[in-house]
Short mmCIF file of C-alpha atoms in Angstrom, two decimals:
data_model
loop_
_atom_site.label_atom_id
_atom_site.label_comp_id
_atom_site.label_asym_id
_atom_site.label_seq_id
_atom_site.Cartn_x
_atom_site.Cartn_y
_atom_site.Cartn_z
CA MET A 1 -70.35 -91.96 120.85
CA ARG A 2 -72.32 -88.71 120.69
CA GLN A 3 -73.66 -87.84 117.26
CA ARG A 4 -72.82 -84.54 115.65
CA SER A 5 -75.51 -82.09 114.73
CA SER A 6 -77.54 -82.99 111.69
CA THR A 7 -76.60 -79.63 110.11
CA SER A 8 -73.83 -80.46 107.73
CA SER A 9 -71.19 -77.99 106.74
CA SER A 10 -71.53 -79.28 103.22
CA GLU A 11 -75.04 -77.92 102.84
CA PRO A 12 -75.22 -74.66 100.80
CA ARG A 13 -75.83 -71.45 102.68
CA PRO A 14 -78.85 -69.43 101.63
CA LYS A 15 -77.84 -66.89 98.98
CA ARG A 16 -78.27 -63.20 99.64
CA ARG A 17 -80.22 -61.37 96.99
CA PHE A 18 -78.12 -58.91 94.96
CA ALA A 19 -80.46 -56.12 95.90
CA ALA A 20 -79.56 -56.63 99.55
CA THR A 21 -75.83 -56.41 98.94
CA PRO A 22 -73.97 -53.10 99.28
CA TRP A 23 -73.53 -52.97 95.50
CA GLY A 24 -77.23 -53.61 94.97
CA LEU A 25 -78.21 -50.93 97.44
CA MET A 26 -75.85 -48.49 95.73
CA LEU A 27 -77.31 -49.34 92.32
CA ARG A 28 -80.85 -48.79 93.57
CA ALA A 29 -79.85 -45.47 95.10
CA VAL A 30 -78.29 -44.38 91.82
CA MET A 31 -81.41 -45.45 89.91
CA PHE A 32 -83.74 -43.56 92.21
CA ALA A 33 -81.49 -40.49 92.14
CA GLY A 34 -81.24 -40.68 88.34
CA LEU A 35 -84.98 -40.98 87.78
CA PRO A 36 -85.66 -37.21 87.95
CA ILE A 37 -82.75 -36.60 85.58
CA ALA A 38 -84.12 -39.20 83.18
CA VAL A 39 -87.50 -37.46 83.27
CA LEU A 40 -85.87 -34.09 82.55
CA VAL A 41 -83.88 -35.58 79.69
CA PHE A 42 -87.08 -37.01 78.21
CA ILE A 43 -88.89 -33.67 78.45
CA TYR A 44 -85.89 -31.78 77.06
CA VAL A 45 -85.49 -34.09 74.06
CA LEU A 46 -89.24 -34.22 73.44
CA HIS A 47 -89.78 -30.44 73.38
CA ASP A 48 -86.28 -29.20 72.38
CA PRO A 49 -87.01 -25.71 73.79
CA PHE A 50 -83.78 -24.17 72.46
CA LYS A 51 -84.17 -25.67 68.92
CA VAL A 52 -80.67 -27.18 69.03
CA LEU A 53 -81.51 -30.88 68.67
CA ARG A 54 -83.46 -30.93 65.42
CA TRP A 55 -85.14 -28.77 62.80
CA HIS A 56 -88.31 -26.84 63.66
CA ASP A 57 -90.48 -25.48 60.85
CA GLU A 58 -91.55 -22.47 62.94
CA PRO A 59 -88.59 -21.74 65.23
CA PHE A 60 -89.93 -18.40 66.48
CA ALA A 61 -93.56 -19.40 66.98
CA ASP A 62 -93.27 -20.13 70.71
CA HIS A 63 -91.10 -17.04 71.35
CA LEU A 64 -88.64 -19.09 73.42
CA GLY A 65 -85.12 -17.76 73.16
CA LEU A 66 -82.93 -19.72 70.76
CA ASN A 67 -79.41 -19.89 69.38
CA LYS A 68 -79.49 -18.15 65.99
CA GLY A 69 -76.18 -19.67 64.96
CA SER A 70 -77.66 -23.14 65.38
CA LEU A 71 -80.73 -22.08 63.42
CA SER A 72 -78.54 -20.88 60.54
CA VAL A 73 -76.55 -24.12 60.46
CA ASN A 74 -79.71 -26.26 60.71
CA SER A 75 -81.39 -24.24 57.96
CA PHE A 76 -78.37 -24.59 55.71
CA GLU A 77 -78.06 -28.33 56.26
CA ARG A 78 -81.80 -28.89 55.72
CA PHE A 79 -82.27 -26.86 52.53
CA ASN A 80 -78.88 -26.83 50.82
CA PRO A 81 -79.18 -30.35 49.36
CA GLU A 82 -82.24 -29.18 47.42
CA HIS A 83 -81.45 -25.53 46.70
CA HIS A 84 -77.64 -25.60 46.34
CA PHE A 85 -76.86 -22.24 47.91
CA ASP A 86 -74.01 -20.28 46.36
CA SER A 87 -74.61 -16.75 47.71
CA PHE A 88 -74.51 -15.87 51.40
CA ILE A 89 -75.40 -12.90 53.59
CA ILE A 90 -73.04 -13.33 56.53
CA GLY A 91 -72.58 -11.42 59.76
CA ALA A 92 -73.91 -10.75 63.20
CA SER A 93 -77.61 -10.33 63.94
CA VAL A 94 -77.75 -6.96 62.16
CA SER A 95 -77.21 -8.78 58.86
CA CYS A 96 -80.54 -10.63 59.09
CA TYR A 97 -82.40 -7.44 58.12
CA TYR A 98 -80.72 -7.22 54.71
CA ARG A 99 -83.31 -8.55 52.31
CA ALA A 100 -82.20 -11.47 50.15
CA ASP A 101 -84.57 -10.43 47.35
CA GLU A 102 -83.07 -6.96 47.28
CA TRP A 103 -79.49 -8.22 47.20
CA ARG A 104 -80.41 -10.49 44.27
CA GLN A 105 -80.88 -7.34 42.16
CA TYR A 106 -77.10 -6.97 42.11
CA LEU A 107 -76.41 -10.66 41.38
CA PRO A 108 -76.84 -12.96 38.39
CA ASP A 109 -80.29 -14.47 37.97
CA SER A 110 -78.88 -17.91 38.83
CA ALA A 111 -77.73 -16.87 42.33
CA CYS A 112 -79.29 -18.84 45.19
CA VAL A 113 -79.18 -16.70 48.34
CA THR A 114 -79.50 -17.52 52.02
CA HIS A 115 -78.63 -15.85 55.31
CA PHE A 116 -75.88 -17.38 57.43
CA ASP A 117 -75.77 -15.27 60.58
CA SER A 118 -75.55 -15.64 64.34
CA SER A 119 -76.13 -13.49 67.39
CA TRP A 120 -73.39 -11.46 69.06
CA GLN A 121 -70.78 -12.51 66.50
CA PRO A 122 -67.24 -11.30 67.21
CA PRO A 123 -64.70 -11.82 64.40
CA THR A 124 -63.50 -15.08 65.96
CA HIS A 125 -67.03 -16.50 65.58
CA LEU A 126 -67.36 -15.03 62.09
CA ALA A 127 -64.24 -16.91 61.02
CA ARG A 128 -65.70 -20.18 62.33
CA PHE A 129 -68.85 -19.78 60.24
CA VAL A 130 -66.96 -18.88 57.06
CA GLU A 131 -64.52 -21.76 57.56
CA PHE A 132 -67.49 -24.12 58.07
CA LEU A 133 -68.72 -23.29 54.56
CA ASP A 134 -65.21 -23.82 53.27
CA ARG A 135 -64.98 -27.28 54.86
CA LYS A 136 -68.36 -28.15 53.34
CA ASP A 137 -66.85 -27.27 49.94
CA VAL A 138 -69.81 -25.03 49.22
CA PRO A 139 -69.57 -22.72 46.21
CA MET A 140 -69.27 -19.19 47.52
CA HIS A 141 -69.91 -17.29 44.30
CA HIS A 142 -71.22 -14.20 46.08
CA VAL A 143 -70.82 -13.03 49.68
CA LEU A 144 -72.34 -9.99 51.37
CA LEU A 145 -70.45 -9.59 54.64
CA VAL A 146 -72.17 -7.17 57.00
CA LEU A 147 -70.05 -5.63 59.76
CA ALA A 148 -70.57 -2.91 62.34
CA PRO A 149 -68.00 -1.16 64.56
CA GLU A 150 -69.58 -2.78 67.63
CA VAL A 151 -68.67 -6.31 66.50
CA PHE A 152 -65.03 -5.45 67.15
CA THR A 153 -65.92 -4.80 70.79
CA PHE A 154 -67.88 -8.04 71.33
CA VAL A 155 -66.41 -10.52 73.79
CA ASP A 156 -67.06 -14.25 73.65
CA ASP A 157 -69.37 -15.12 76.56
CA ALA A 158 -69.22 -18.84 77.36
CA ASP A 159 -72.19 -18.50 79.74
CA ASN A 160 -74.57 -17.01 77.19
CA ILE A 161 -76.32 -19.93 75.50
CA SER A 162 -77.80 -17.72 72.79
CA THR A 163 -74.32 -16.93 71.45
CA LEU A 164 -72.54 -20.28 71.86
CA LEU A 165 -70.93 -21.59 68.72
CA PRO A 166 -72.96 -24.48 67.28
CA PRO A 167 -71.04 -27.79 67.27
CA ALA A 168 -70.97 -28.04 63.48
CA VAL A 169 -68.74 -24.96 63.06
CA VAL A 170 -66.06 -26.03 65.56
CA PRO A 171 -63.80 -28.66 63.97
CA CYS A 172 -62.06 -31.48 65.80
CA THR A 173 -58.40 -30.74 66.45
CA LEU A 174 -57.21 -34.17 65.28
CA TRP A 175 -59.69 -34.59 62.42
CA PRO A 176 -60.66 -31.11 61.15
CA ASP A 177 -63.23 -32.52 58.73
CA ILE A 178 -65.55 -33.53 61.57
CA PRO A 179 -67.06 -31.42 64.39
CA SER A 180 -65.31 -31.45 67.74
CA PRO A 181 -66.96 -34.08 69.99
CA LEU A 182 -65.69 -32.25 73.07
CA HIS A 183 -67.22 -28.94 71.99
CA ALA A 184 -70.48 -30.69 71.10
CA LEU A 185 -70.57 -32.24 74.57
CA ARG A 186 -69.96 -28.88 76.24
CA PHE A 187 -72.55 -27.20 74.00
CA HIS A 188 -75.36 -29.64 74.77
CA TYR A 189 -74.40 -29.91 78.42
CA LYS A 190 -74.68 -26.14 78.74
CA PHE A 191 -78.11 -26.09 77.16
CA PHE A 192 -79.41 -29.03 79.17
CA THR A 193 -78.19 -27.68 82.51
CA SER A 194 -79.69 -24.29 81.65
CA PHE A 195 -83.01 -26.01 80.99
CA CYS A 196 -82.81 -27.93 84.29
CA SER A 197 -82.31 -24.83 86.41
CA TYR A 198 -85.27 -23.73 88.52
CA ARG A 199 -84.99 -20.23 87.08
CA TYR A 200 -85.78 -21.64 83.64
CA LEU A 201 -88.14 -24.48 84.58
CA ARG A 202 -90.46 -22.30 86.67
CA PRO A 203 -91.53 -19.90 83.87
CA TYR A 204 -91.27 -22.67 81.26
CA GLY A 205 -93.51 -25.03 83.23
CA HIS A 206 -96.00 -22.23 83.92
CA TRP A 207 -96.16 -21.42 80.22
CA LYS A 208 -96.63 -25.09 79.29
CA ARG A 209 -99.48 -25.45 81.78
CA THR A 210 -101.31 -22.18 81.20
CA GLY A 211 -100.01 -20.72 77.95
CA GLU A 212 -99.11 -17.53 79.84
CA ARG A 213 -95.64 -16.01 79.96
CA ASP A 214 -94.60 -15.16 83.49
CA GLU A 215 -91.14 -13.64 83.85
CA SER A 216 -91.92 -11.75 87.05
CA ASP A 217 -88.88 -13.18 88.84
CA GLY A 218 -86.53 -11.51 86.36
CA THR A 219 -85.62 -14.63 84.36
CA TYR A 220 -86.33 -13.84 80.72
CA ILE A 221 -86.72 -17.03 78.70
CA PHE A 222 -88.96 -15.55 76.00
CA ASP A 223 -87.90 -13.37 73.09
CA PRO A 224 -90.15 -10.30 72.90
CA GLN A 225 -89.57 -9.91 69.15
CA PRO A 226 -92.63 -10.96 67.08
CA VAL A 227 -90.41 -12.39 64.33
CA VAL A 228 -91.81 -13.42 60.96
CA TYR A 229 -89.54 -16.10 59.55
CA ARG A 230 -88.89 -17.03 55.91
CA HIS A 231 -87.77 -20.58 55.28
CA VAL A 232 -84.94 -21.47 52.91
CA VAL A 233 -83.45 -17.95 52.93
CA ASN A 234 -83.35 -18.03 56.77
CA GLU A 235 -84.57 -14.44 56.91
CA GLU A 236 -86.26 -12.56 59.75
CA SER A 237 -88.53 -9.55 59.78
CA ILE A 238 -90.53 -7.77 62.48
CA PRO A 239 -93.40 -6.00 60.67
CA GLU A 240 -95.31 -5.42 63.91
CA TRP A 241 -92.41 -3.46 65.36
CA ASP A 242 -91.90 -1.63 62.05
CA TYR A 243 -95.48 -0.40 62.26
CA MET A 244 -94.99 0.73 65.86
CA LEU A 245 -91.82 2.63 64.97
CA ASP A 246 -93.51 4.31 62.03
CA THR A 247 -96.42 5.28 64.27
CA ASP A 248 -94.62 6.53 67.38
CA ALA A 249 -90.89 5.82 67.78
CA ALA A 250 -90.66 7.67 71.09
CA ALA A 251 -93.34 5.44 72.60
CA PHE A 252 -91.67 2.32 71.20
CA HIS A 253 -88.31 3.07 72.83
CA THR A 254 -88.06 3.42 76.59
CA PRO A 255 -86.62 6.68 77.94
CA LYS A 256 -83.44 4.74 78.71
CA GLY A 257 -83.38 3.41 75.15
CA LEU A 258 -83.74 6.87 73.66
CA LYS A 259 -80.56 7.95 75.44
CA LYS A 260 -78.57 5.61 73.18
CA PHE A 261 -79.14 7.96 70.26
CA HIS A 262 -76.83 10.95 69.99
CA ALA A 263 -77.99 14.44 69.21
CA PRO A 264 -77.57 15.50 65.58
CA GLY A 265 -74.67 17.78 66.46
CA ASP A 266 -72.60 15.19 68.33
CA VAL A 267 -69.27 14.14 66.83
CA TYR A 268 -67.87 10.75 65.92
CA THR A 269 -65.85 8.68 68.41
CA PRO A 270 -62.87 6.43 67.61
CA LEU A 271 -63.65 2.78 68.28
CA PRO A 272 -62.65 2.07 71.92
CA GLY A 273 -59.63 -0.22 72.00
CA GLY A 274 -59.49 -0.58 68.24
CA ILE A 275 -59.46 -3.98 66.52
CA LYS A 276 -57.67 -6.41 68.83
CA PRO A 277 -54.83 -8.60 67.46
CA GLU A 278 -56.86 -11.81 67.83
CA TYR A 279 -59.72 -10.22 65.91
CA ARG A 280 -57.34 -9.11 63.20
CA ASP A 281 -56.12 -12.70 62.88
CA ALA A 282 -59.72 -13.90 62.60
CA LEU A 283 -60.53 -11.33 59.90
CA ARG A 284 -57.46 -12.46 57.95
CA ARG A 285 -58.78 -16.03 58.13
CA VAL A 286 -62.09 -14.82 56.69
CA ALA A 287 -60.31 -13.03 53.86
CA ASP A 288 -58.17 -16.10 53.14
CA VAL A 289 -61.26 -18.28 52.70
CA LEU A 290 -62.99 -15.72 50.47
CA ARG A 291 -59.86 -15.41 48.34
CA LYS A 292 -59.43 -19.19 48.16
CA ARG A 293 -63.05 -19.60 47.07
CA HIS A 294 -62.78 -16.80 44.47
CA ALA A 295 -65.84 -15.22 46.04
CA ASP A 296 -67.36 -12.09 44.55
CA VAL A 297 -67.65 -10.05 47.73
CA LYS A 298 -69.14 -6.86 49.08
CA ILE A 299 -68.10 -6.08 52.65
CA THR A 300 -69.93 -3.22 54.35
CA LEU A 301 -68.99 -1.54 57.60
CA ALA A 302 -72.27 0.11 58.53
CA PRO A 303 -72.74 3.27 60.60
CA SER A 304 -73.51 3.05 64.29
CA PRO A 305 -75.83 5.08 66.55
CA ALA A 306 -72.90 5.13 68.97
CA LEU A 307 -71.05 7.12 66.25
CA TYR A 308 -68.04 4.80 66.36
CA VAL A 309 -65.51 5.13 63.57
CA LEU A 310 -62.28 3.25 62.92
CA THR A 311 -58.91 4.74 63.71
CA PRO A 312 -56.64 5.37 60.70
CA ASP A 313 -54.60 2.30 61.66
CA ASP A 314 -57.67 0.06 61.85
CA GLU A 315 -59.03 1.44 58.58
CA ALA A 316 -55.69 0.74 56.90
CA PHE A 317 -55.84 -2.82 58.21
CA MET A 318 -59.36 -3.34 56.83
CA GLN A 319 -58.35 -1.96 53.45
CA GLN A 320 -55.27 -4.16 53.37
CA THR A 321 -57.22 -7.27 54.43
CA PHE A 322 -60.36 -6.92 52.31
CA GLY A 323 -59.58 -4.23 49.74
CA THR A 324 -57.83 -6.63 47.37
CA LEU A 325 -60.58 -9.27 47.25
CA HIS A 326 -62.56 -9.83 44.07
CA CYS A 327 -65.64 -7.69 43.52
CA SER A 328 -67.34 -7.41 40.14
CA ALA A 329 -69.42 -4.47 41.40
CA GLY A 330 -66.85 -1.87 42.39
CA ARG A 331 -64.98 -1.84 45.67
CA PRO A 332 -65.02 -5.00 47.79
CA TYR A 333 -64.78 -3.14 51.11
CA VAL A 334 -67.05 -0.17 51.85
CA ASN A 335 -66.79 1.89 55.04
CA LEU A 336 -70.04 3.80 55.61
CA THR A 337 -69.46 4.75 59.25
CA ARG A 338 -69.17 8.49 58.44
CA GLU A 339 -72.25 8.51 56.21
CA PHE A 340 -75.98 8.59 57.02
CA ARG A 341 -75.32 10.84 60.00
CA PRO A 342 -78.93 12.15 60.39
CA GLU A 343 -80.29 8.59 60.33
CA GLN A 344 -78.15 7.63 63.32
CA SER A 345 -79.94 10.17 65.53
CA ASP A 346 -83.41 9.10 64.44
CA PRO A 347 -84.73 6.34 66.76
CA SER A 348 -87.41 5.38 64.23
CA ASN A 349 -84.68 3.70 62.20
CA PHE A 350 -83.70 1.28 64.98
CA TYR A 351 -85.17 -1.54 67.03
CA ASP A 352 -82.56 -0.84 69.74
CA GLY A 353 -79.17 0.80 70.09
CA ILE A 354 -77.54 -1.29 67.34
CA HIS A 355 -80.14 -3.22 65.29
CA TYR A 356 -81.43 -1.13 62.40
CA ARG A 357 -84.54 -1.75 60.37
CA PRO A 358 -84.65 -3.27 56.87
CA SER A 359 -85.51 0.14 55.46
CA LEU A 360 -82.17 1.51 56.65
CA ALA A 361 -80.32 -1.67 55.62
CA SER A 362 -81.75 -1.11 52.16
CA LYS A 363 -80.20 2.36 52.05
CA TYR A 364 -76.83 0.99 53.13
CA LEU A 365 -76.97 -1.71 50.48
CA ARG A 366 -77.83 0.70 47.67
CA ARG A 367 -75.04 2.99 48.80
CA ALA A 368 -72.49 0.14 48.82
CA TYR A 369 -73.32 -0.72 45.20
CA SER A 370 -73.60 2.84 43.83
CA PRO A 371 -70.80 5.32 42.94
CA PRO A 372 -68.13 5.69 44.11
CA TYR A 373 -68.32 2.22 45.67
CA GLY A 374 -70.11 0.43 42.83
CA PRO A 375 -71.42 0.80 39.29
CA PHE A 376 -75.16 0.79 39.91
CA PRO A 377 -77.30 3.95 40.04
CA PRO A 378 -78.50 4.83 43.58
CA ASP A 379 -82.14 4.26 42.65
CA LYS A 380 -81.66 0.65 41.49
#
């Protein structure tokens, strides 16, 4: 009888390596494709160019654009445990030029002041920041709320990373005591993808290699402001620009910039569109927190180079919303939009078409606390 082949069917077949299987090949492809992303993540976390991952002692030193709202939250969370803030200067970016030391002159000696501002802050963002302090159960003994007519025209821009709400101020829908994980994911995803874009990486990489700022392709990743930053109070100043404005304001402003300033004889203009219903709701939320916290408040609506003033209906709303809050120094709500008319036509008072210098902020503050708005003499 013929013998069968010596190869037995019971002998094990040679095993295929996992790497040679379709799943292994797919895994290797994913790993190779993910390697550049992993490198970018490492660089992003290491350098934190937007200052949104951790605290930086000198946040303006590299001149890279940052999110001022995140800086305010990070500053508060870093220094509050030691200093126990109880007095806050709150508002959009114009509020950062109100000097904490000057405001202290109108407060008790025990007041501990800090700025809590953000860039391009419409009332809906303002409400988020005030409600954040409320959730933190922070004493709000004194509040200086700085407004301008333009803030009622601001629109939330989800594509502008400099104005995104920091995760800490957006509560979770189900558990309001904690930040929203979904918003935090969107926030950091937006910053990381902005960093990974060629338009950002090209000038950023060039600067890292050479130390030179090259924004020739029209992508502006650097902030031109030579900001001097004060820790703890979270306060900014630009003395270099102040000197330039005092020396030659016309040379400081471009011809296009000078056109933003009206002639001395021009008349005031009602705020375009007025205060929208959603912004009115947000301002009511702010007032509710201030009332709940028994805050001693001074709310100033500063003049504008655009010469915007509130309509009678909007002014009545502001008086109704803020006029009944507690203020130990006169009126809680002060509308200065029809005052300081000559100053609004003088470009030496402004860094741009909306941001005024500390010297002018000082005048507004003294006016808000002097008769008929407050009890202090104008020269205090």
